[in-house]
Short mmCIF file of C-alpha atoms in Angstrom, two decimals:
data_model
loop_
_atom_site.label_atom_id
_atom_site.label_comp_id
_atom_site.label_asym_id
_atom_site.label_seq_id
_atom_site.Cartn_x
_atom_site.Cartn_y
_atom_site.Cartn_z
CA MET A 1 82.73 -32.34 117.58
CA ARG A 2 86.04 -33.07 119.31
CA PRO A 3 86.08 -32.96 123.12
CA LYS A 4 87.43 -29.80 124.68
CA LYS A 5 90.40 -30.05 127.02
CA GLN A 6 89.54 -29.91 130.71
CA ASP A 7 90.54 -26.53 132.14
CA SER A 8 92.11 -26.93 135.58
CA THR A 9 92.52 -23.17 136.18
CA THR A 10 88.82 -22.28 136.27
CA GLN A 11 87.40 -23.43 139.58
CA GLU A 12 84.21 -22.31 141.18
CA LEU A 13 84.48 -20.64 144.57
CA LEU A 14 83.67 -22.55 147.77
CA GLU A 15 83.91 -25.93 146.01
CA PRO A 16 86.13 -28.58 147.63
CA LEU A 17 89.25 -29.49 145.67
CA LEU A 18 89.83 -33.23 145.32
CA VAL A 19 93.48 -32.79 146.29
CA ASN A 20 92.36 -31.58 149.73
CA ILE A 21 89.92 -34.48 150.23
CA ILE A 22 91.68 -37.61 149.03
CA ASP A 23 94.87 -39.42 150.01
CA MET A 24 97.36 -38.69 147.24
CA LYS A 25 99.29 -41.89 148.07
CA HIS A 26 96.26 -44.05 147.24
CA PRO A 27 97.14 -46.69 144.57
CA LEU A 28 94.40 -45.48 142.20
CA ILE A 29 95.79 -41.92 142.38
CA GLN A 30 99.31 -43.18 141.66
CA LEU A 31 97.98 -45.24 138.75
CA ALA A 32 96.12 -42.22 137.33
CA ASP A 33 99.35 -40.19 137.37
CA LYS A 34 101.25 -42.94 135.52
CA ILE A 35 98.78 -43.42 132.63
CA ASP A 36 99.50 -41.32 129.53
CA TRP A 37 96.05 -39.77 128.98
CA GLU A 38 97.25 -37.48 126.18
CA TYR A 39 98.01 -40.59 124.12
CA PHE A 40 94.27 -41.39 123.91
CA GLU A 41 93.41 -37.81 122.96
CA LYS A 42 95.84 -38.00 120.03
CA GLU A 43 94.76 -41.46 118.87
CA PHE A 44 90.98 -41.08 119.27
CA GLY A 45 90.74 -37.47 118.07
CA SER A 46 90.06 -38.62 114.50
CA LEU A 47 86.84 -40.33 115.63
CA TYR A 48 85.19 -36.93 116.11
CA HIS A 49 84.38 -34.17 113.65
CA ARG A 50 86.64 -31.17 114.03
CA ASN A 51 84.04 -28.37 114.28
CA ASP A 52 80.46 -29.62 113.79
CA GLY A 53 78.10 -30.70 116.55
CA ARG A 54 78.08 -30.49 120.32
CA PRO A 55 81.52 -30.76 122.02
CA GLY A 56 82.25 -34.34 123.00
CA ILE A 57 82.84 -35.63 126.51
CA PRO A 58 86.52 -35.37 127.58
CA MET A 59 88.52 -38.32 126.28
CA ARG A 60 90.13 -39.03 129.65
CA MET A 61 86.68 -39.37 131.22
CA MET A 62 85.42 -41.86 128.62
CA VAL A 63 88.59 -43.97 128.71
CA GLY A 64 88.70 -43.77 132.51
CA PHE A 65 85.10 -44.98 132.82
CA HIS A 66 85.90 -48.06 130.74
CA TYR A 67 89.04 -48.78 132.76
CA LEU A 68 87.07 -48.52 136.01
CA LYS A 69 84.23 -50.64 134.67
CA TYR A 70 86.41 -53.60 133.75
CA THR A 71 88.81 -53.25 136.69
CA TYR A 72 86.03 -53.40 139.28
CA ASN A 73 83.62 -55.65 137.32
CA LEU A 74 80.73 -53.17 137.02
CA SER A 75 78.02 -52.40 134.48
CA ASP A 76 77.79 -49.08 132.63
CA GLU A 77 75.06 -47.87 135.02
CA ASP A 78 76.97 -48.89 138.16
CA VAL A 79 80.23 -47.24 137.19
CA VAL A 80 78.53 -43.95 136.20
CA HIS A 81 76.43 -43.70 139.37
CA GLY A 82 79.30 -44.91 141.58
CA TRP A 83 81.50 -42.16 140.13
CA LYS A 84 79.34 -39.52 141.84
CA GLU A 85 80.06 -41.02 145.27
CA ASN A 86 83.76 -41.81 144.86
CA PRO A 87 86.26 -38.89 144.82
CA TYR A 88 89.09 -41.25 143.84
CA TRP A 89 87.23 -42.26 140.67
CA GLN A 90 86.59 -38.59 139.90
CA TYR A 91 90.32 -37.81 140.14
CA PHE A 92 91.06 -40.86 137.97
CA THR A 93 88.83 -39.49 135.19
CA GLY A 94 90.41 -36.03 135.29
CA GLU A 95 88.24 -33.99 137.65
CA LYS A 96 89.86 -31.34 139.88
CA VAL A 97 86.81 -30.34 141.95
CA PHE A 98 84.46 -32.74 143.74
CA GLN A 99 81.32 -33.24 141.61
CA THR A 100 77.84 -34.02 142.90
CA LYS A 101 76.11 -34.68 139.56
CA VAL A 102 76.44 -37.59 137.14
CA PRO A 103 78.59 -36.38 134.20
CA ILE A 104 77.15 -38.60 131.43
CA ASN A 105 74.32 -40.95 130.65
CA PRO A 106 75.37 -44.64 130.72
CA THR A 107 74.34 -44.96 127.04
CA SER A 108 77.20 -42.59 126.15
CA MET A 109 79.63 -45.41 126.97
CA THR A 110 77.85 -47.68 124.49
CA ARG A 111 78.00 -45.06 121.74
CA PHE A 112 81.69 -44.46 122.46
CA ARG A 113 82.46 -48.21 122.23
CA ASN A 114 80.60 -48.48 118.94
CA ARG A 115 82.92 -45.89 117.41
CA LEU A 116 86.02 -47.91 118.25
CA LYS A 117 87.40 -50.57 115.93
CA GLU A 118 89.62 -53.45 117.01
CA GLU A 119 92.84 -51.51 116.38
CA ASP A 120 91.47 -48.65 118.51
CA LEU A 121 90.48 -50.99 121.34
CA LEU A 122 93.98 -52.49 121.39
CA LYS A 123 95.29 -49.10 122.49
CA PHE A 124 93.55 -49.69 125.85
CA LEU A 125 95.57 -52.88 126.32
CA GLU A 126 98.76 -51.32 124.94
CA GLU A 127 98.63 -48.46 127.46
CA THR A 128 98.25 -50.90 130.37
CA ILE A 129 101.45 -52.63 129.23
CA ASN A 130 103.30 -49.31 128.98
CA THR A 131 101.96 -48.28 132.41
CA ALA A 132 103.22 -51.54 133.92
CA PHE A 133 106.74 -50.76 132.66
CA ARG A 134 106.54 -47.16 133.91
CA SER A 135 105.41 -48.23 137.38
CA GLY A 136 108.12 -50.90 137.66
CA TYR A 137 105.73 -53.85 137.73
CA LEU A 138 107.22 -55.32 134.54
CA ASN A 139 110.73 -55.38 133.08
CA LYS A 140 112.23 -56.79 129.90
CA ASN A 141 113.08 -60.13 131.51
CA ASP A 142 109.45 -60.69 132.58
CA VAL A 143 108.16 -60.71 128.98
CA LYS A 144 110.77 -63.09 127.54
CA LYS A 145 108.88 -66.22 128.63
CA VAL A 146 105.13 -66.39 127.99
CA ALA A 147 102.30 -68.94 127.99
CA ALA A 148 99.48 -69.13 125.44
CA ASP A 149 96.04 -70.71 125.71
CA THR A 150 92.45 -70.32 124.48
CA THR A 151 89.10 -70.17 126.24
CA VAL A 152 85.43 -69.59 125.39
CA GLN A 153 83.80 -66.24 125.98
CA GLU A 154 80.15 -67.14 126.52
CA LYS A 155 77.43 -64.94 125.09
CA ASN A 156 74.43 -63.82 127.14
CA ILE A 157 71.91 -66.22 125.59
CA THR A 158 69.60 -68.90 126.90
CA PHE A 159 70.53 -72.54 126.37
CA PRO A 160 69.47 -73.19 122.75
CA THR A 161 66.93 -75.99 122.33
CA ASP A 162 64.94 -76.55 119.13
CA ILE A 163 61.57 -75.78 120.65
CA LYS A 164 62.81 -72.51 122.21
CA LEU A 165 64.21 -71.37 118.87
CA PHE A 166 60.98 -72.28 117.03
CA TYR A 167 58.91 -70.31 119.55
CA THR A 168 61.30 -67.33 119.36
CA MET A 169 60.94 -67.37 115.57
CA ILE A 170 57.15 -67.27 115.99
CA LYS A 171 57.47 -64.17 118.18
CA TYR A 172 59.76 -62.51 115.61
CA LEU A 173 57.24 -63.19 112.82
CA VAL A 174 54.33 -61.84 114.90
CA LYS A 175 56.32 -58.71 115.69
CA PHE A 176 57.10 -58.23 111.98
CA SER A 177 53.43 -58.63 111.01
CA LYS A 178 52.26 -56.11 113.66
CA LYS A 179 54.89 -53.60 112.58
CA HIS A 180 53.74 -53.70 108.93
CA GLU A 181 50.02 -54.12 109.76
CA ILE A 182 49.62 -57.58 108.26
CA ARG A 183 46.40 -59.27 109.43
CA LEU A 184 46.73 -62.89 110.51
CA LYS A 185 43.99 -65.45 111.20
CA GLU A 186 46.10 -67.03 113.94
CA THR A 187 49.41 -65.90 115.43
CA HIS A 188 50.17 -69.18 117.29
CA GLU A 189 51.84 -67.10 120.00
CA TYR A 190 49.53 -68.06 122.88
CA SER A 191 49.19 -71.74 121.91
CA GLY A 192 52.96 -71.91 121.34
CA LYS A 193 53.63 -70.63 124.85
CA LYS A 194 51.34 -73.30 126.36
CA LEU A 195 53.07 -75.96 124.25
CA LEU A 196 56.47 -74.76 125.50
CA MET A 197 55.32 -75.14 129.10
CA LYS A 198 54.04 -78.66 128.38
CA TYR A 199 57.37 -79.56 126.78
CA SER A 200 59.29 -78.58 129.91
CA GLY A 201 56.96 -80.79 131.99
CA TYR A 202 57.44 -83.74 129.64
CA VAL A 203 61.24 -83.44 129.81
CA HIS A 204 61.19 -83.13 133.60
CA ALA A 205 59.08 -86.32 133.79
CA LYS A 206 61.42 -88.03 131.26
CA GLN A 207 58.54 -88.52 128.80
CA TYR A 208 60.72 -87.99 125.77
CA LYS A 209 58.26 -89.27 123.15
CA ARG A 210 55.69 -86.67 124.16
CA ALA A 211 58.43 -84.04 124.25
CA GLY A 212 59.45 -84.98 120.70
CA LYS A 213 55.87 -84.62 119.49
CA ALA A 214 55.67 -81.17 121.13
CA VAL A 215 58.79 -80.09 119.21
CA LYS A 216 57.20 -81.23 115.91
CA LYS A 217 53.98 -79.34 116.71
CA MET A 218 55.93 -76.16 117.43
CA LYS A 219 57.84 -76.50 114.16
CA THR A 220 54.54 -76.96 112.31
CA LYS A 221 53.12 -73.82 113.90
CA MET A 222 56.23 -71.86 112.87
CA GLY A 223 55.90 -73.09 109.27
CA LYS A 224 52.17 -72.22 109.08
CA LEU A 225 52.79 -68.70 110.39
CA TYR A 226 55.67 -68.02 108.02
CA ARG A 227 53.73 -69.23 104.94
CA SER A 228 50.62 -67.22 105.89
CA ILE A 229 52.74 -64.05 106.13
CA GLU A 230 54.62 -64.79 102.90
CA ARG A 231 51.37 -65.25 100.92
CA VAL A 232 49.99 -61.80 101.66
CA LEU A 233 53.31 -59.92 101.75
CA PRO A 234 53.71 -57.07 99.20
CA GLU A 235 56.62 -57.22 96.76
CA GLU A 236 58.37 -54.25 98.39
CA LEU A 237 58.40 -55.85 101.81
CA ARG A 238 59.34 -59.25 100.35
CA ASN A 239 62.61 -57.79 99.01
CA SER A 240 63.39 -55.73 102.11
CA ASP A 241 66.46 -56.52 104.20
CA GLU A 242 64.33 -57.06 107.29
CA PHE A 243 62.27 -59.86 105.74
CA GLN A 244 65.29 -61.40 103.99
CA GLN A 245 66.98 -61.70 107.40
CA LEU A 246 63.88 -63.39 108.84
CA LYS A 247 63.81 -65.71 105.82
CA LEU A 248 67.42 -66.77 106.47
CA PHE A 249 66.59 -67.49 110.10
CA TYR A 250 63.49 -69.48 109.14
CA GLU A 251 65.28 -71.59 106.54
CA SER A 252 68.13 -72.30 108.95
CA LEU A 253 65.68 -73.50 111.62
CA TRP A 254 63.40 -75.42 109.23
CA ASN A 255 66.22 -77.35 107.53
CA ARG A 256 68.31 -78.06 110.64
CA SER A 257 69.02 -81.64 111.66
CA LYS A 258 71.16 -83.37 114.23
CA LYS A 259 74.20 -83.52 111.93
CA SER A 260 73.83 -80.16 110.15
CA LYS A 261 76.71 -77.68 110.46
CA ASN A 262 76.75 -73.93 111.18
CA LYS A 263 73.54 -74.11 113.18
CA LEU A 264 71.70 -71.04 114.41
CA TYR A 265 71.78 -70.91 118.24
CA SER A 266 70.28 -67.48 118.89
CA LEU A 267 68.18 -65.12 116.80
CA HIS A 268 69.36 -61.92 118.49
CA SER A 269 73.02 -63.11 118.39
CA PRO A 270 73.38 -65.18 115.21
CA GLU A 271 77.20 -65.06 115.46
CA VAL A 272 77.18 -67.45 118.45
CA GLU A 273 79.01 -70.76 117.96
CA CYS A 274 78.86 -74.05 119.85
CA ILE A 275 82.31 -74.92 121.24
CA SER A 276 83.30 -78.02 123.19
CA LYS A 277 86.46 -77.75 125.33
CA GLY A 278 86.17 -81.18 126.97
CA LYS A 279 85.01 -79.90 130.37
CA SER A 280 83.23 -82.48 132.49
CA HIS A 281 80.95 -79.93 134.17
CA LYS A 282 80.13 -78.01 130.97
CA ARG A 283 79.99 -80.13 127.83
CA TYR A 284 79.15 -77.30 125.41
CA GLU A 285 79.68 -73.56 125.61
CA PHE A 286 77.99 -71.00 123.35
CA GLY A 287 79.98 -67.94 122.37
CA ASN A 288 83.32 -67.43 120.63
CA LYS A 289 86.92 -68.50 121.14
CA VAL A 290 89.45 -66.10 122.70
CA GLY A 291 93.23 -66.53 122.63
CA PHE A 292 95.47 -65.35 125.49
CA VAL A 293 99.20 -64.68 125.76
CA GLY A 294 100.45 -63.93 129.28
CA THR A 295 103.76 -63.68 131.13
CA LEU A 296 104.91 -66.66 133.18
CA LYS A 297 105.98 -64.83 136.35
CA LYS A 298 103.55 -61.95 136.77
CA ASN A 299 100.46 -63.37 134.96
CA PHE A 300 100.24 -60.15 132.95
CA ILE A 301 98.22 -60.33 129.71
CA LEU A 302 100.14 -59.26 126.60
CA SER A 303 97.54 -60.26 124.01
CA CYS A 304 93.83 -61.10 124.02
CA LYS A 305 92.31 -61.81 120.61
CA SER A 306 88.77 -62.84 119.73
CA PHE A 307 88.26 -65.52 117.03
CA HIS A 308 85.14 -66.61 115.17
CA GLY A 309 84.58 -69.83 113.26
CA ASN A 310 85.89 -72.04 116.11
CA PRO A 311 89.44 -72.40 114.70
CA TYR A 312 91.89 -75.05 115.88
CA ASP A 313 93.90 -73.77 118.87
CA GLY A 314 97.22 -74.20 117.09
CA HIS A 315 96.06 -72.02 114.20
CA THR A 316 95.50 -69.06 116.55
CA LEU A 317 99.07 -68.91 117.87
CA GLU A 318 100.56 -66.89 114.99
CA GLU A 319 97.99 -64.08 115.25
CA ASN A 320 98.14 -63.98 119.04
CA LEU A 321 101.92 -63.69 119.19
CA CYS A 322 102.07 -61.10 116.41
CA GLU A 323 99.60 -58.99 118.37
CA ALA A 324 101.61 -59.43 121.58
CA LYS A 325 104.85 -58.34 119.87
CA THR A 326 103.11 -55.32 118.34
CA LEU A 327 101.71 -54.20 121.69
CA LEU A 328 105.05 -54.72 123.45
CA GLY A 329 106.91 -52.59 120.91
CA SER A 330 110.35 -51.65 122.24
CA ASN A 331 109.56 -52.78 125.80
CA GLY A 332 110.91 -56.29 125.22
CA THR A 333 110.97 -59.41 123.07
CA ILE A 334 109.46 -62.88 123.45
CA ASP A 335 111.88 -65.81 123.10
CA THR A 336 110.05 -68.75 124.79
CA ILE A 337 106.41 -69.80 124.45
CA LEU A 338 104.75 -72.57 126.47
CA VAL A 339 101.55 -74.19 125.19
CA ASP A 340 99.48 -77.28 125.93
CA LEU A 341 98.81 -80.30 123.71
CA GLY A 342 96.00 -78.46 121.92
CA TYR A 343 98.69 -76.50 120.03
CA ARG A 344 100.33 -79.47 118.30
CA LYS A 345 101.04 -78.69 114.63
CA HIS A 346 100.71 -74.97 115.32
CA ASN A 347 101.15 -72.34 112.60
CA TYR A 348 103.81 -70.16 114.29
CA ARG A 349 106.96 -69.63 112.19
CA GLY A 350 108.76 -66.91 114.16
CA ASP A 351 112.09 -66.76 115.97
CA ALA A 352 110.76 -67.68 119.43
CA LYS A 353 110.87 -71.30 120.62
CA VAL A 354 107.51 -73.02 121.16
CA HIS A 355 107.43 -75.81 123.78
CA VAL A 356 104.36 -78.07 123.73
CA VAL A 357 104.08 -79.32 127.31
CA PRO A 358 103.43 -83.11 127.34
CA ARG A 359 101.48 -85.08 129.92
CA SER A 360 104.56 -86.82 131.32
CA MET A 361 107.73 -84.85 132.09
CA LYS A 362 109.89 -87.57 133.66
CA LYS A 363 112.58 -87.44 130.99
CA PHE A 364 113.27 -83.71 131.41
CA LYS A 365 115.79 -82.10 133.75
CA VAL A 366 114.65 -80.44 136.96
CA ASN A 367 115.07 -76.81 135.84
CA PHE A 368 113.36 -77.37 132.50
CA LYS A 369 110.58 -79.37 134.16
CA ARG A 370 110.01 -76.47 136.56
CA LEU A 371 109.70 -74.13 133.58
CA LEU A 372 107.19 -76.39 131.80
CA LYS A 373 105.05 -76.72 134.91
CA ARG A 374 104.72 -72.96 135.02
CA ARG A 375 102.57 -73.10 131.84
CA SER A 376 99.44 -73.71 133.91
CA CYS A 377 99.62 -70.15 135.28
CA VAL A 378 97.72 -68.97 132.18
CA GLU A 379 94.71 -71.01 133.36
CA ALA A 380 94.52 -68.93 136.55
CA THR A 381 94.86 -65.75 134.48
CA ILE A 382 91.89 -66.77 132.33
CA GLY A 383 89.85 -67.68 135.42
CA HIS A 384 90.49 -64.32 137.11
CA THR A 385 89.72 -62.43 133.89
CA LYS A 386 86.37 -64.23 133.67
CA ARG A 387 85.38 -63.94 137.31
CA ASP A 388 86.75 -60.48 138.15
CA ASN A 389 86.77 -58.59 134.83
CA ARG A 390 83.45 -59.35 133.07
CA MET A 391 84.54 -62.00 130.58
CA ASP A 392 82.47 -64.82 132.06
CA ARG A 393 79.40 -63.58 130.13
CA ASN A 394 79.46 -61.15 127.24
CA TYR A 395 76.59 -58.64 127.14
CA LEU A 396 77.89 -56.59 124.18
CA LYS A 397 76.28 -56.94 120.76
CA GLY A 398 77.69 -58.63 117.67
CA LYS A 399 81.19 -59.69 116.69
CA GLU A 400 82.47 -56.18 117.46
CA GLY A 401 81.09 -56.59 120.98
CA ASP A 402 82.97 -59.90 121.35
CA LYS A 403 86.26 -58.20 120.44
CA ALA A 404 85.61 -55.19 122.66
CA ASN A 405 84.66 -57.22 125.73
CA ALA A 406 87.71 -59.50 125.48
CA ILE A 407 90.25 -56.68 125.05
CA LEU A 408 88.74 -54.46 127.74
CA ALA A 409 88.53 -57.40 130.17
CA ALA A 410 92.25 -58.05 129.62
CA SER A 411 92.96 -54.36 130.24
CA GLY A 412 90.97 -54.48 133.49
CA HIS A 413 92.92 -57.55 134.63
CA ASN A 414 96.23 -55.79 133.99
CA LEU A 415 95.17 -52.65 135.86
CA ARG A 416 94.05 -54.77 138.81
CA LEU A 417 97.53 -56.32 139.00
CA ILE A 418 99.23 -52.91 138.86
CA LEU A 419 96.93 -51.59 141.61
CA ALA A 420 97.82 -54.57 143.83
CA PHE A 421 101.52 -53.91 143.14
CA LEU A 422 101.20 -50.23 144.09
CA LEU A 423 99.20 -51.10 147.22
CA PHE A 424 101.89 -53.60 148.30
CA PHE A 425 104.63 -51.00 148.07
CA LEU A 426 102.47 -48.42 149.87
CA LYS A 427 101.96 -50.84 152.77
CA LYS A 428 105.67 -51.67 152.80
CA PHE A 429 106.54 -47.95 152.88
CA MET A 430 104.12 -47.27 155.76
CA ASP A 431 105.41 -50.28 157.71
CA ASN A 432 108.98 -49.00 157.39
CA ILE A 433 107.94 -45.58 158.68
CA ALA A 434 106.11 -47.18 161.62
CA LYS A 435 109.19 -49.25 162.52
CA LYS A 436 111.47 -46.19 162.41
CA LEU A 437 109.09 -44.23 164.64
CA ALA A 438 108.89 -47.13 167.11
CA ASN A 439 112.69 -47.46 167.22
CA PHE A 440 113.08 -43.72 167.72
CA ALA A 441 110.55 -43.77 170.57
CA ASN A 442 112.39 -46.64 172.28
CA GLU A 443 115.73 -44.87 171.95
CA VAL A 444 114.32 -41.64 173.42
CA PHE A 445 112.69 -43.49 176.31
CA LEU A 446 115.89 -45.39 177.18
CA ASP A 447 118.23 -42.41 176.80
CA LYS A 448 119.23 -40.95 180.16
CA LYS A 449 119.30 -37.43 178.75
CA TYR A 450 115.52 -37.52 178.33
CA ALA A 451 114.76 -39.37 181.58
CA LYS A 452 113.48 -36.17 183.20
CA ILE A 453 110.72 -35.99 180.64
CA TYR A 454 109.15 -39.21 181.90
CA VAL A 455 109.63 -38.59 185.66
#
């Protein structure tokens, strides 16, 4: 059922109003007043049934929780339990009276995210852009020049080695057999665990021949277990989706070789890809590719799109810029795009000019060289989004989770910049007031008319 609107007129007696507790000039309070919360109620209202079921949680609260989570780099549990202690967070999510009880279970945030598709999630990022224009942080000149780049959003998986994957497959097969009450002579689970421990010792001692033999033994155990289950499996279970999925995993692991493509790197996240970005400290990263488009001056993210299949960087530019222009709407237009050498032979065919920044810029004029050097600002934007806004490791499930985490992390980064902007102007305003009071005090003290006061 659709959420009911929060009624600000009904207030219980003897309960403290948030307006009387908090500082209304706090940046988070100013930000809450600038966000158009009714926009989310209109857009997300279709996700709920009109009349059936229990009334949903207020839309402002659910959206506000996600904004707070990715702005302050918190988990679902931390943001829900921290809400009870922070009156500023309560005002941000639409409360009028100070609350002492947790409003929702953290799992409600997961269920809410699962309802949202990619076009719904983009509304989070779109509203941060509109809020930046309302607050004065951005103007039309700021979005004319942008920089584009890609990065890897790593999934929360262990480093995939063959022997680990074989042993994980054994555990999946044992779990399947216990669930359907299939009797096995030997599960190979205990002996496989001992073999895995021996393998780690062999690798640490650089005894690679013994380590290779351990990998072959583990693969043999996996094959024996799979065939023993398949022999006694009834026809109904053999054709079930659950067993067919296990069969695909088994065949992918059994037939893999050093040169095989589209390898399986995780059984609980089969969508994970191996991506090499040429980093000296991290040769391979396991996750998915994410494209960014950000402003040159303010480092504000205009587009953050998740890609699967490890596409060439240049082939992501068209989709990223189309998304950025859609989210900008009437707020401005992009006329200059700066990219690195990974975007050579890109697929963009729009009106904006694309400048591929070369390694040497000696032949360019000073002003144009200064513009090209500014391209590297997108690297800092990506680094802050990973470190401060939960994109360094993705804990959300599936390809939908990859899209949701990237877009919400970009939204959190944008809100963090707007908060810093509002805090700067608040400090500047308070400093001006302090200077005026100091000047007034000096004038009064030096004025002869008021000399009697100080005698």
